[in-house]
Amino acid sequence: MSAITDADEAVRASAARSLGLIGRDGLELLAKLAASDPAVSVRAEACAALGAFNDSDTTPLLARALRDKSGRVRLAAARALSRRDSPASTAALKALLEKSPRPELSLITQVGLAERGVDVDLGLADLTLGQGDPELKSLAVRVLSAVPRQEALALLSKAMRADPSNRIRVEAAAAVIVRLRRVESPR
């Protein structure tokens, strides 16, 4: 695939995205692009594409990408690792969270950990719901929906009733309904 060596970084980024769609045949090339391409957009697309695979061999590469100079690459790597439920990806996400990254990266990491049953602090999700950024608030709702504690349900209920954004109220209501359905016993 000659597109991965093209001088135009947009072409290489598209190639990385496409490699993620063709299956395991593109895995080795994606790993190479994620690790060493000079362009941020290409490394980020390669990390995002690696998220489609639950390949333990690429988990260390994604963990290293969490330390990339580019925030865009770090976000893509965190999202990819959040999709993997393995001890290595869990350890990488926990290590990242200990470094108190920026809110978006923290929330993505918390979603990944909470969805696999790891207990996370709800302080950032609570604080984020009081802010104005709908994307971050949506991530906060995802964190709260994955945490089984009553405190999370209370925060979701509050967002469902009082958030100024229709989008967040609907997302919170959906999360509350899903939680209540989990509690119901099968008849």
CSV table of C-alpha atoms in Angstrom, one decimal:
chain,number,residue,atom,x,y,z
A,1,MET,CA,0.0,0.0,0.0
A,2,SER,CA,1.9,3.0,-1.3
A,3,ALA,CA,-0.4,5.5,0.4
A,4,ILE,CA,1.4,4.9,3.8
A,5,THR,CA,4.6,6.3,2.4
A,6,ASP,CA,3.1,9.3,0.6
A,7,ALA,CA,4.7,12.6,1.3
A,8,ASP,CA,1.2,14.1,2.1
A,9,GLU,CA,0.3,13.5,5.7
A,10,ALA,CA,-3.4,13.6,4.9
A,11,VAL,CA,-2.9,10.7,2.5
A,12,ARG,CA,-1.0,8.8,5.1
A,13,ALA,CA,-3.7,9.6,7.7
A,14,SER,CA,-6.4,8.3,5.4
A,15,ALA,CA,-4.3,5.2,4.7
A,16,ALA,CA,-4.1,4.6,8.5
A,17,ARG,CA,-7.9,5.0,8.8
A,18,SER,CA,-8.4,2.5,5.9
A,19,LEU,CA,-6.0,0.0,7.4
A,20,GLY,CA,-8.2,-0.2,10.4
A,21,LEU,CA,-11.1,-1.2,8.2
A,22,ILE,CA,-9.4,-3.9,6.2
A,23,GLY,CA,-8.8,-6.2,9.2
A,24,ARG,CA,-5.7,-7.9,10.7
A,25,ASP,CA,-3.8,-7.6,7.4
A,26,GLY,CA,-3.1,-4.0,8.2
A,27,LEU,CA,-2.1,-4.4,11.8
A,28,GLU,CA,1.6,-4.4,11.4
A,29,LEU,CA,1.6,-1.3,9.2
A,30,LEU,CA,-0.7,0.5,11.7
A,31,ALA,CA,1.6,-0.3,14.5
A,32,LYS,CA,4.5,1.1,12.5
A,33,LEU,CA,2.6,4.3,11.7
A,34,ALA,CA,1.4,4.8,15.3
A,35,ALA,CA,5.0,4.4,16.6
A,36,SER,CA,7.0,6.3,14.2
A,37,ASP,CA,5.2,8.5,11.7
A,38,PRO,CA,6.4,12.1,12.0
A,39,ALA,CA,2.9,13.6,11.5
A,40,VAL,CA,0.5,13.9,14.5
A,41,SER,CA,-2.5,13.2,12.4
A,42,VAL,CA,-1.1,10.0,11.1
A,43,ARG,CA,-0.1,8.7,14.6
A,44,ALA,CA,-3.5,9.7,15.9
A,45,GLU,CA,-5.4,7.9,13.1
A,46,ALA,CA,-3.2,4.8,13.5
A,47,CYS,CA,-3.9,4.7,17.2
A,48,ALA,CA,-7.6,5.1,16.6
A,49,ALA,CA,-7.5,2.4,14.0
A,50,LEU,CA,-5.7,0.1,16.4
A,51,GLY,CA,-8.6,0.4,18.8
A,52,ALA,CA,-10.7,-1.7,16.4
A,53,PHE,CA,-8.4,-4.7,17.2
A,54,ASN,CA,-8.2,-6.5,20.5
A,55,ASP,CA,-4.6,-7.4,19.8
A,56,SER,CA,-2.5,-7.8,22.9
A,57,ASP,CA,0.7,-7.3,20.9
A,58,THR,CA,-0.2,-3.6,20.2
A,59,THR,CA,-1.2,-2.8,23.8
A,60,PRO,CA,2.4,-1.8,24.8
A,61,LEU,CA,2.6,0.4,21.7
A,62,LEU,CA,-0.7,2.2,22.7
A,63,ALA,CA,0.5,2.5,26.3
A,64,ARG,CA,3.7,4.3,24.9
A,65,ALA,CA,1.4,6.5,22.8
A,66,LEU,CA,-0.2,7.8,26.0
A,67,ARG,CA,3.1,9.6,26.5
A,68,ASP,CA,3.2,11.1,23.0
A,69,LYS,CA,3.9,14.9,22.8
A,70,SER,CA,0.6,15.4,21.0
A,71,GLY,CA,-2.6,15.5,23.0
A,72,ARG,CA,-4.5,14.2,20.0
A,73,VAL,CA,-2.3,11.1,19.9
A,74,ARG,CA,-2.8,10.6,23.6
A,75,LEU,CA,-6.6,10.9,23.3
A,76,ALA,CA,-6.7,8.4,20.4
A,77,ALA,CA,-4.5,5.9,22.4
A,78,ALA,CA,-6.6,6.3,25.5
A,79,ARG,CA,-9.8,5.6,23.5
A,80,ALA,CA,-8.2,2.6,21.9
A,81,LEU,CA,-7.0,1.2,25.2
A,82,SER,CA,-10.4,1.9,26.8
A,83,ARG,CA,-11.9,-0.6,24.3
A,84,ARG,CA,-9.6,-3.4,25.4
A,85,ASP,CA,-10.4,-5.3,28.6
A,86,SER,CA,-7.1,-6.7,29.4
A,87,PRO,CA,-4.8,-6.5,32.4
A,88,ALA,CA,-2.2,-4.6,30.4
A,89,SER,CA,-4.6,-2.0,29.1
A,90,THR,CA,-6.1,-1.6,32.5
A,91,ALA,CA,-2.7,-1.0,34.0
A,92,ALA,CA,-1.8,1.5,31.3
A,93,LEU,CA,-5.1,3.4,31.9
A,94,LYS,CA,-4.6,3.4,35.7
A,95,ALA,CA,-1.0,4.7,35.3
A,96,LEU,CA,-2.3,7.5,33.1
A,97,LEU,CA,-5.0,8.5,35.5
A,98,GLU,CA,-2.5,8.7,38.4
A,99,LYS,CA,-0.7,11.5,36.4
A,100,SER,CA,-3.9,13.7,36.6
A,101,PRO,CA,-4.2,14.4,32.9
A,102,ARG,CA,-6.4,17.1,31.4
A,103,PRO,CA,-10.1,16.6,31.9
A,104,GLU,CA,-11.0,15.1,28.5
A,105,LEU,CA,-8.2,12.5,28.8
A,106,SER,CA,-9.1,11.8,32.4
A,107,LEU,CA,-12.8,11.3,31.6
A,108,ILE,CA,-12.0,9.0,28.6
A,109,THR,CA,-9.7,7.0,30.9
A,110,GLN,CA,-12.3,6.8,33.6
A,111,VAL,CA,-14.9,5.6,31.2
A,112,GLY,CA,-12.6,2.8,30.1
A,113,LEU,CA,-11.8,1.8,33.6
A,114,ALA,CA,-15.4,2.1,35.0
A,115,GLU,CA,-16.8,0.1,32.2
A,116,ARG,CA,-14.6,-2.8,33.2
A,117,GLY,CA,-15.6,-2.6,36.8
A,118,VAL,CA,-12.7,-0.5,38.2
A,119,ASP,CA,-13.8,1.9,40.9
A,120,VAL,CA,-13.1,5.5,39.8
A,121,ASP,CA,-13.4,8.8,41.7
A,122,LEU,CA,-16.5,10.7,40.7
A,123,GLY,CA,-15.2,14.2,41.6
A,124,LEU,CA,-14.2,15.1,38.0
A,125,ALA,CA,-17.5,13.8,36.5
A,126,ASP,CA,-19.5,15.8,39.1
A,127,LEU,CA,-17.4,19.0,38.4
A,128,THR,CA,-17.7,18.5,34.7
A,129,LEU,CA,-21.5,18.3,34.8
A,130,GLY,CA,-21.4,21.9,36.2
A,131,GLN,CA,-19.4,23.2,33.2
A,132,GLY,CA,-20.6,24.2,29.8
A,133,ASP,CA,-18.8,21.9,27.4
A,134,PRO,CA,-21.3,19.3,26.1
A,135,GLU,CA,-18.7,16.9,24.9
A,136,LEU,CA,-17.0,16.7,28.3
A,137,LYS,CA,-20.4,16.5,30.0
A,138,SER,CA,-21.4,13.6,27.8
A,139,LEU,CA,-18.2,11.8,28.8
A,140,ALA,CA,-19.0,12.5,32.5
A,141,VAL,CA,-22.4,10.9,32.0
A,142,ARG,CA,-20.7,7.9,30.5
A,143,VAL,CA,-18.5,7.6,33.5
A,144,LEU,CA,-21.4,7.9,35.9
A,145,SER,CA,-23.4,5.3,33.9
A,146,ALA,CA,-20.6,2.8,34.3
A,147,VAL,CA,-20.2,3.3,38.1
A,148,PRO,CA,-22.7,1.2,40.2
A,149,ARG,CA,-22.5,3.3,43.3
A,150,GLN,CA,-25.6,5.3,44.5
A,151,GLU,CA,-23.6,8.5,44.3
A,152,ALA,CA,-23.3,8.0,40.5
A,153,LEU,CA,-27.0,7.4,40.2
A,154,ALA,CA,-27.8,10.5,42.3
A,155,LEU,CA,-25.5,12.6,40.0
A,156,LEU,CA,-27.2,11.1,36.9
A,157,SER,CA,-30.6,11.9,38.3
A,158,LYS,CA,-29.6,15.5,39.0
A,159,ALA,CA,-28.3,15.9,35.5
A,160,MET,CA,-31.5,14.3,34.1
A,161,ARG,CA,-33.7,16.8,35.9
A,162,ALA,CA,-31.7,20.0,35.9
A,163,ASP,CA,-29.0,20.2,33.3
A,164,PRO,CA,-29.6,23.1,30.9
A,165,SER,CA,-28.7,21.0,27.9
A,166,ASN,CA,-31.4,18.8,26.4
A,167,ARG,CA,-28.7,16.5,25.1
A,168,ILE,CA,-27.2,15.9,28.5
A,169,ARG,CA,-30.7,15.5,30.1
A,170,VAL,CA,-31.6,12.8,27.6
A,171,GLU,CA,-28.2,11.0,27.9
A,172,ALA,CA,-28.5,11.0,31.7
A,173,ALA,CA,-32.1,9.8,31.5
A,174,ALA,CA,-31.0,6.9,29.2
A,175,ALA,CA,-28.2,6.0,31.6
A,176,VAL,CA,-30.7,6.0,34.6
A,177,ILE,CA,-33.1,3.7,32.7
A,178,VAL,CA,-30.3,1.3,31.7
A,179,ARG,CA,-29.1,1.2,35.4
A,180,LEU,CA,-32.7,0.5,36.6
A,181,ARG,CA,-33.1,-2.2,34.1
A,182,ARG,CA,-29.9,-3.9,35.3
A,183,VAL,CA,-31.3,-3.9,38.9
A,184,GLU,CA,-34.6,-5.5,37.9
A,185,SER,CA,-34.6,-9.2,38.3
A,186,PRO,CA,-35.6,-11.3,35.4
A,187,ARG,CA,-39.0,-12.8,35.6
